[in-house]
Amino acid sequence: MKLDVIHTDNAPAALGPYSQAIKSGSMLFVSGQIPLVPATMELVEGDVKSQTAQSLENLKAVLKESGADFSNVVKTTVFIKDMDQFGDINSVYAEYFGDNKPARACVEVARLPKDVLVEIEAIAML
């Protein structure tokens, strides 16, 4: 089976030995996106809503590079630092996904890369 590495300069470069996404057949596996601004690789300024929006913008860029968009997403995993911010994250998340509501897991974790407040990964069908 052929695996295609997906890369775009419109999303942050990987912070370690992994790819932004891997395409396998009609499936796309997008690595966790954190709120780094791709052009500067600096964290976006602001609260959890701002961080969620930037993480989703980064996810959007990787999806676009592979010929997909949020309507292709079938599953996401949202990692958050504080479950008390679940409502704020949900409000931004809902704006991006609209009527497409993929399966999702949301878990609170002790720590995320660069001490961000949110990280979002996705699986999409192409």
mmCIF file with all atom_site columns, C-alpha atoms in Angstrom:
data_model
loop_
_atom_site.group_PDB
_atom_site.id
_atom_site.type_symbol
_atom_site.label_atom_id
_atom_site.label_alt_id
_atom_site.label_comp_id
_atom_site.label_asym_id
_atom_site.label_entity_id
_atom_site.label_seq_id
_atom_site.pdbx_PDB_ins_code
_atom_site.Cartn_x
_atom_site.Cartn_y
_atom_site.Cartn_z
_atom_site.occupancy
_atom_site.B_iso_or_equiv
_atom_site.pdbx_formal_charge
_atom_site.auth_seq_id
_atom_site.auth_comp_id
_atom_site.auth_asym_id
_atom_site.auth_atom_id
_atom_site.pdbx_PDB_model_num
ATOM 1   C CA . MET A 1 1   ? 0.000   0.000  0.000  1.00 0.00 ? 1   MET A CA 1
ATOM 2   C CA . LYS A 1 2   ? 1.309   3.414  -0.970 1.00 0.00 ? 2   LYS A CA 1
ATOM 3   C CA . LEU A 1 3   ? 1.472   6.128  1.687  1.00 0.00 ? 3   LEU A CA 1
ATOM 4   C CA . ASP A 1 4   ? 1.638   9.748  0.568  1.00 0.00 ? 4   ASP A CA 1
ATOM 5   C CA . VAL A 1 5   ? 3.141   12.407 2.813  1.00 0.00 ? 5   VAL A CA 1
ATOM 6   C CA . ILE A 1 6   ? 1.104   15.617 2.824  1.00 0.00 ? 6   ILE A CA 1
ATOM 7   C CA . HIS A 1 7   ? 2.923   18.880 3.493  1.00 0.00 ? 7   HIS A CA 1
ATOM 8   C CA . THR A 1 8   ? 1.939   22.519 3.155  1.00 0.00 ? 8   THR A CA 1
ATOM 9   C CA . ASP A 1 9   ? 3.740   25.699 4.114  1.00 0.00 ? 9   ASP A CA 1
ATOM 10  C CA . ASN A 1 10  ? 0.306   27.074 5.076  1.00 0.00 ? 10  ASN A CA 1
ATOM 11  C CA . ALA A 1 11  ? 0.361   25.016 8.284  1.00 0.00 ? 11  ALA A CA 1
ATOM 12  C CA . PRO A 1 12  ? 3.101   24.824 10.900 1.00 0.00 ? 12  PRO A CA 1
ATOM 13  C CA . ALA A 1 13  ? 6.054   22.581 10.160 1.00 0.00 ? 13  ALA A CA 1
ATOM 14  C CA . ALA A 1 14  ? 6.237   19.436 12.256 1.00 0.00 ? 14  ALA A CA 1
ATOM 15  C CA . LEU A 1 15  ? 7.934   19.952 15.622 1.00 0.00 ? 15  LEU A CA 1
ATOM 16  C CA . GLY A 1 16  ? 9.364   16.445 15.574 1.00 0.00 ? 16  GLY A CA 1
ATOM 17  C CA . PRO A 1 17  ? 9.815   13.323 13.454 1.00 0.00 ? 17  PRO A CA 1
ATOM 18  C CA . TYR A 1 18  ? 6.297   13.175 12.006 1.00 0.00 ? 18  TYR A CA 1
ATOM 19  C CA . SER A 1 19  ? 4.325   14.387 8.981  1.00 0.00 ? 19  SER A CA 1
ATOM 20  C CA . GLN A 1 20  ? 1.560   16.980 8.885  1.00 0.00 ? 20  GLN A CA 1
ATOM 21  C CA . ALA A 1 21  ? -0.611  14.264 7.359  1.00 0.00 ? 21  ALA A CA 1
ATOM 22  C CA . ILE A 1 22  ? -0.458  10.869 5.669  1.00 0.00 ? 22  ILE A CA 1
ATOM 23  C CA . LYS A 1 23  ? -2.770  9.778  2.870  1.00 0.00 ? 23  LYS A CA 1
ATOM 24  C CA . SER A 1 24  ? -3.445  6.067  2.599  1.00 0.00 ? 24  SER A CA 1
ATOM 25  C CA . GLY A 1 25  ? -5.868  5.165  -0.173 1.00 0.00 ? 25  GLY A CA 1
ATOM 26  C CA . SER A 1 26  ? -8.981  7.272  0.402  1.00 0.00 ? 26  SER A CA 1
ATOM 27  C CA . MET A 1 27  ? -8.114  8.018  4.016  1.00 0.00 ? 27  MET A CA 1
ATOM 28  C CA . LEU A 1 28  ? -6.250  11.027 5.371  1.00 0.00 ? 28  LEU A CA 1
ATOM 29  C CA . PHE A 1 29  ? -4.709  11.067 8.835  1.00 0.00 ? 29  PHE A CA 1
ATOM 30  C CA . VAL A 1 30  ? -3.894  14.596 9.996  1.00 0.00 ? 30  VAL A CA 1
ATOM 31  C CA . SER A 1 31  ? -1.461  15.026 12.865 1.00 0.00 ? 31  SER A CA 1
ATOM 32  C CA . GLY A 1 32  ? -2.437  17.123 15.849 1.00 0.00 ? 32  GLY A CA 1
ATOM 33  C CA . GLN A 1 33  ? -2.507  20.814 15.027 1.00 0.00 ? 33  GLN A CA 1
ATOM 34  C CA . ILE A 1 34  ? -1.589  23.346 17.689 1.00 0.00 ? 34  ILE A CA 1
ATOM 35  C CA . PRO A 1 35  ? -2.067  27.133 17.513 1.00 0.00 ? 35  PRO A CA 1
ATOM 36  C CA . LEU A 1 36  ? 1.202   28.063 15.836 1.00 0.00 ? 36  LEU A CA 1
ATOM 37  C CA . VAL A 1 37  ? 1.099   30.756 13.156 1.00 0.00 ? 37  VAL A CA 1
ATOM 38  C CA . PRO A 1 38  ? 2.693   29.050 10.131 1.00 0.00 ? 38  PRO A CA 1
ATOM 39  C CA . ALA A 1 39  ? 4.597   32.096 8.858  1.00 0.00 ? 39  ALA A CA 1
ATOM 40  C CA . THR A 1 40  ? 6.345   32.765 12.168 1.00 0.00 ? 40  THR A CA 1
ATOM 41  C CA . MET A 1 41  ? 6.044   29.442 14.034 1.00 0.00 ? 41  MET A CA 1
ATOM 42  C CA . GLU A 1 42  ? 5.017   31.535 17.049 1.00 0.00 ? 42  GLU A CA 1
ATOM 43  C CA . LEU A 1 43  ? 1.991   30.811 19.202 1.00 0.00 ? 43  LEU A CA 1
ATOM 44  C CA . VAL A 1 44  ? -1.110  32.813 18.383 1.00 0.00 ? 44  VAL A CA 1
ATOM 45  C CA . GLU A 1 45  ? -1.864  35.525 20.911 1.00 0.00 ? 45  GLU A CA 1
ATOM 46  C CA . GLY A 1 46  ? -5.020  35.243 22.972 1.00 0.00 ? 46  GLY A CA 1
ATOM 47  C CA . ASP A 1 47  ? -7.295  32.932 24.890 1.00 0.00 ? 47  ASP A CA 1
ATOM 48  C CA . VAL A 1 48  ? -8.498  29.389 24.250 1.00 0.00 ? 48  VAL A CA 1
ATOM 49  C CA . LYS A 1 49  ? -10.936 30.596 21.567 1.00 0.00 ? 49  LYS A CA 1
ATOM 50  C CA . SER A 1 50  ? -8.083  32.200 19.625 1.00 0.00 ? 50  SER A CA 1
ATOM 51  C CA . GLN A 1 51  ? -5.956  29.100 20.069 1.00 0.00 ? 51  GLN A CA 1
ATOM 52  C CA . THR A 1 52  ? -8.787  26.837 18.917 1.00 0.00 ? 52  THR A CA 1
ATOM 53  C CA . ALA A 1 53  ? -9.390  28.981 15.820 1.00 0.00 ? 53  ALA A CA 1
ATOM 54  C CA . GLN A 1 54  ? -5.694  28.899 14.868 1.00 0.00 ? 54  GLN A CA 1
ATOM 55  C CA . SER A 1 55  ? -5.499  25.140 15.417 1.00 0.00 ? 55  SER A CA 1
ATOM 56  C CA . LEU A 1 56  ? -8.508  24.725 13.119 1.00 0.00 ? 56  LEU A CA 1
ATOM 57  C CA . GLU A 1 57  ? -7.033  27.101 10.520 1.00 0.00 ? 57  GLU A CA 1
ATOM 58  C CA . ASN A 1 58  ? -3.930  24.905 10.507 1.00 0.00 ? 58  ASN A CA 1
ATOM 59  C CA . LEU A 1 59  ? -6.078  21.783 10.150 1.00 0.00 ? 59  LEU A CA 1
ATOM 60  C CA . LYS A 1 60  ? -7.972  23.479 7.306  1.00 0.00 ? 60  LYS A CA 1
ATOM 61  C CA . ALA A 1 61  ? -4.702  24.193 5.469  1.00 0.00 ? 61  ALA A CA 1
ATOM 62  C CA . VAL A 1 62  ? -3.565  20.564 5.684  1.00 0.00 ? 62  VAL A CA 1
ATOM 63  C CA . LEU A 1 63  ? -6.986  19.338 4.537  1.00 0.00 ? 63  LEU A CA 1
ATOM 64  C CA . LYS A 1 64  ? -6.902  21.777 1.600  1.00 0.00 ? 64  LYS A CA 1
ATOM 65  C CA . GLU A 1 65  ? -3.430  20.597 0.551  1.00 0.00 ? 65  GLU A CA 1
ATOM 66  C CA . SER A 1 66  ? -4.839  17.078 0.230  1.00 0.00 ? 66  SER A CA 1
ATOM 67  C CA . GLY A 1 67  ? -7.925  18.231 -1.705 1.00 0.00 ? 67  GLY A CA 1
ATOM 68  C CA . ALA A 1 68  ? -10.305 18.019 1.255  1.00 0.00 ? 68  ALA A CA 1
ATOM 69  C CA . ASP A 1 69  ? -12.154 20.310 3.624  1.00 0.00 ? 69  ASP A CA 1
ATOM 70  C CA . PHE A 1 70  ? -14.049 20.014 6.906  1.00 0.00 ? 70  PHE A CA 1
ATOM 71  C CA . SER A 1 71  ? -16.906 18.169 5.176  1.00 0.00 ? 71  SER A CA 1
ATOM 72  C CA . ASN A 1 72  ? -14.518 15.250 4.561  1.00 0.00 ? 72  ASN A CA 1
ATOM 73  C CA . VAL A 1 73  ? -13.615 14.850 8.233  1.00 0.00 ? 73  VAL A CA 1
ATOM 74  C CA . VAL A 1 74  ? -15.084 11.743 9.853  1.00 0.00 ? 74  VAL A CA 1
ATOM 75  C CA . LYS A 1 75  ? -13.310 11.784 13.237 1.00 0.00 ? 75  LYS A CA 1
ATOM 76  C CA . THR A 1 76  ? -11.436 14.289 15.377 1.00 0.00 ? 76  THR A CA 1
ATOM 77  C CA . THR A 1 77  ? -9.647  14.121 18.665 1.00 0.00 ? 77  THR A CA 1
ATOM 78  C CA . VAL A 1 78  ? -9.447  17.311 20.693 1.00 0.00 ? 78  VAL A CA 1
ATOM 79  C CA . PHE A 1 79  ? -6.870  17.499 23.461 1.00 0.00 ? 79  PHE A CA 1
ATOM 80  C CA . ILE A 1 80  ? -7.458  20.307 25.955 1.00 0.00 ? 80  ILE A CA 1
ATOM 81  C CA . LYS A 1 81  ? -5.581  21.537 28.982 1.00 0.00 ? 81  LYS A CA 1
ATOM 82  C CA . ASP A 1 82  ? -8.680  22.467 31.003 1.00 0.00 ? 82  ASP A CA 1
ATOM 83  C CA . MET A 1 83  ? -12.086 20.809 30.687 1.00 0.00 ? 83  MET A CA 1
ATOM 84  C CA . ASP A 1 84  ? -13.616 24.006 32.100 1.00 0.00 ? 84  ASP A CA 1
ATOM 85  C CA . GLN A 1 85  ? -12.849 25.563 28.686 1.00 0.00 ? 85  GLN A CA 1
ATOM 86  C CA . PHE A 1 86  ? -14.864 22.874 26.841 1.00 0.00 ? 86  PHE A CA 1
ATOM 87  C CA . GLY A 1 87  ? -17.718 25.297 26.042 1.00 0.00 ? 87  GLY A CA 1
ATOM 88  C CA . ASP A 1 88  ? -15.432 27.953 24.564 1.00 0.00 ? 88  ASP A CA 1
ATOM 89  C CA . ILE A 1 89  ? -13.639 25.361 22.440 1.00 0.00 ? 89  ILE A CA 1
ATOM 90  C CA . ASN A 1 90  ? -16.976 23.892 21.291 1.00 0.00 ? 90  ASN A CA 1
ATOM 91  C CA . SER A 1 91  ? -18.303 27.276 20.178 1.00 0.00 ? 91  SER A CA 1
ATOM 92  C CA . VAL A 1 92  ? -15.326 27.852 17.859 1.00 0.00 ? 92  VAL A CA 1
ATOM 93  C CA . TYR A 1 93  ? -15.236 24.213 16.714 1.00 0.00 ? 93  TYR A CA 1
ATOM 94  C CA . ALA A 1 94  ? -18.932 24.395 15.722 1.00 0.00 ? 94  ALA A CA 1
ATOM 95  C CA . GLU A 1 95  ? -18.270 27.462 13.537 1.00 0.00 ? 95  GLU A CA 1
ATOM 96  C CA . TYR A 1 96  ? -15.711 25.525 11.484 1.00 0.00 ? 96  TYR A CA 1
ATOM 97  C CA . PHE A 1 97  ? -17.589 22.252 11.117 1.00 0.00 ? 97  PHE A CA 1
ATOM 98  C CA . GLY A 1 98  ? -21.088 23.669 10.558 1.00 0.00 ? 98  GLY A CA 1
ATOM 99  C CA . ASP A 1 99  ? -23.552 20.936 9.654  1.00 0.00 ? 99  ASP A CA 1
ATOM 100 C CA . ASN A 1 100 ? -20.804 18.301 9.397  1.00 0.00 ? 100 ASN A CA 1
ATOM 101 C CA . LYS A 1 101 ? -20.466 16.836 12.859 1.00 0.00 ? 101 LYS A CA 1
ATOM 102 C CA . PRO A 1 102 ? -17.767 14.160 12.758 1.00 0.00 ? 102 PRO A CA 1
ATOM 103 C CA . ALA A 1 103 ? -17.295 11.608 15.499 1.00 0.00 ? 103 ALA A CA 1
ATOM 104 C CA . ARG A 1 104 ? -15.102 13.135 18.191 1.00 0.00 ? 104 ARG A CA 1
ATOM 105 C CA . ALA A 1 105 ? -13.242 12.455 21.371 1.00 0.00 ? 105 ALA A CA 1
ATOM 106 C CA . CYS A 1 106 ? -12.268 15.286 23.702 1.00 0.00 ? 106 CYS A CA 1
ATOM 107 C CA . VAL A 1 107 ? -9.824  14.643 26.502 1.00 0.00 ? 107 VAL A CA 1
ATOM 108 C CA . GLU A 1 108 ? -8.196  16.800 29.132 1.00 0.00 ? 108 GLU A CA 1
ATOM 109 C CA . VAL A 1 109 ? -4.450  16.274 29.298 1.00 0.00 ? 109 VAL A CA 1
ATOM 110 C CA . ALA A 1 110 ? -1.786  17.389 31.735 1.00 0.00 ? 110 ALA A CA 1
ATOM 111 C CA . ARG A 1 111 ? 0.359   19.129 29.157 1.00 0.00 ? 111 ARG A CA 1
ATOM 112 C CA . LEU A 1 112 ? 0.510   19.821 25.421 1.00 0.00 ? 112 LEU A CA 1
ATOM 113 C CA . PRO A 1 113 ? 3.439   20.818 23.171 1.00 0.00 ? 113 PRO A CA 1
ATOM 114 C CA . LYS A 1 114 ? 4.629   24.369 23.842 1.00 0.00 ? 114 LYS A CA 1
ATOM 115 C CA . ASP A 1 115 ? 2.131   24.500 26.745 1.00 0.00 ? 115 ASP A CA 1
ATOM 116 C CA . VAL A 1 116 ? -0.753  25.339 24.399 1.00 0.00 ? 116 VAL A CA 1
ATOM 117 C CA . LEU A 1 117 ? -4.355  25.083 25.556 1.00 0.00 ? 117 LEU A CA 1
ATOM 118 C CA . VAL A 1 118 ? -5.667  22.922 22.681 1.00 0.00 ? 118 VAL A CA 1
ATOM 119 C CA . GLU A 1 119 ? -4.527  20.459 19.998 1.00 0.00 ? 119 GLU A CA 1
ATOM 120 C CA . ILE A 1 120 ? -6.760  18.937 17.313 1.00 0.00 ? 120 ILE A CA 1
ATOM 121 C CA . GLU A 1 121 ? -6.134  15.914 15.078 1.00 0.00 ? 121 GLU A CA 1
ATOM 122 C CA . ALA A 1 122 ? -8.413  14.494 12.378 1.00 0.00 ? 122 ALA A CA 1
ATOM 123 C CA . ILE A 1 123 ? -9.200  11.590 10.101 1.00 0.00 ? 123 ILE A CA 1
ATOM 124 C CA . ALA A 1 124 ? -10.836 12.380 6.768  1.00 0.00 ? 124 ALA A CA 1
ATOM 125 C CA . MET A 1 125 ? -12.190 10.416 3.820  1.00 0.00 ? 125 MET A CA 1
ATOM 126 C CA . LEU A 1 126 ? -11.114 11.666 0.391  1.00 0.00 ? 126 LEU A CA 1
#
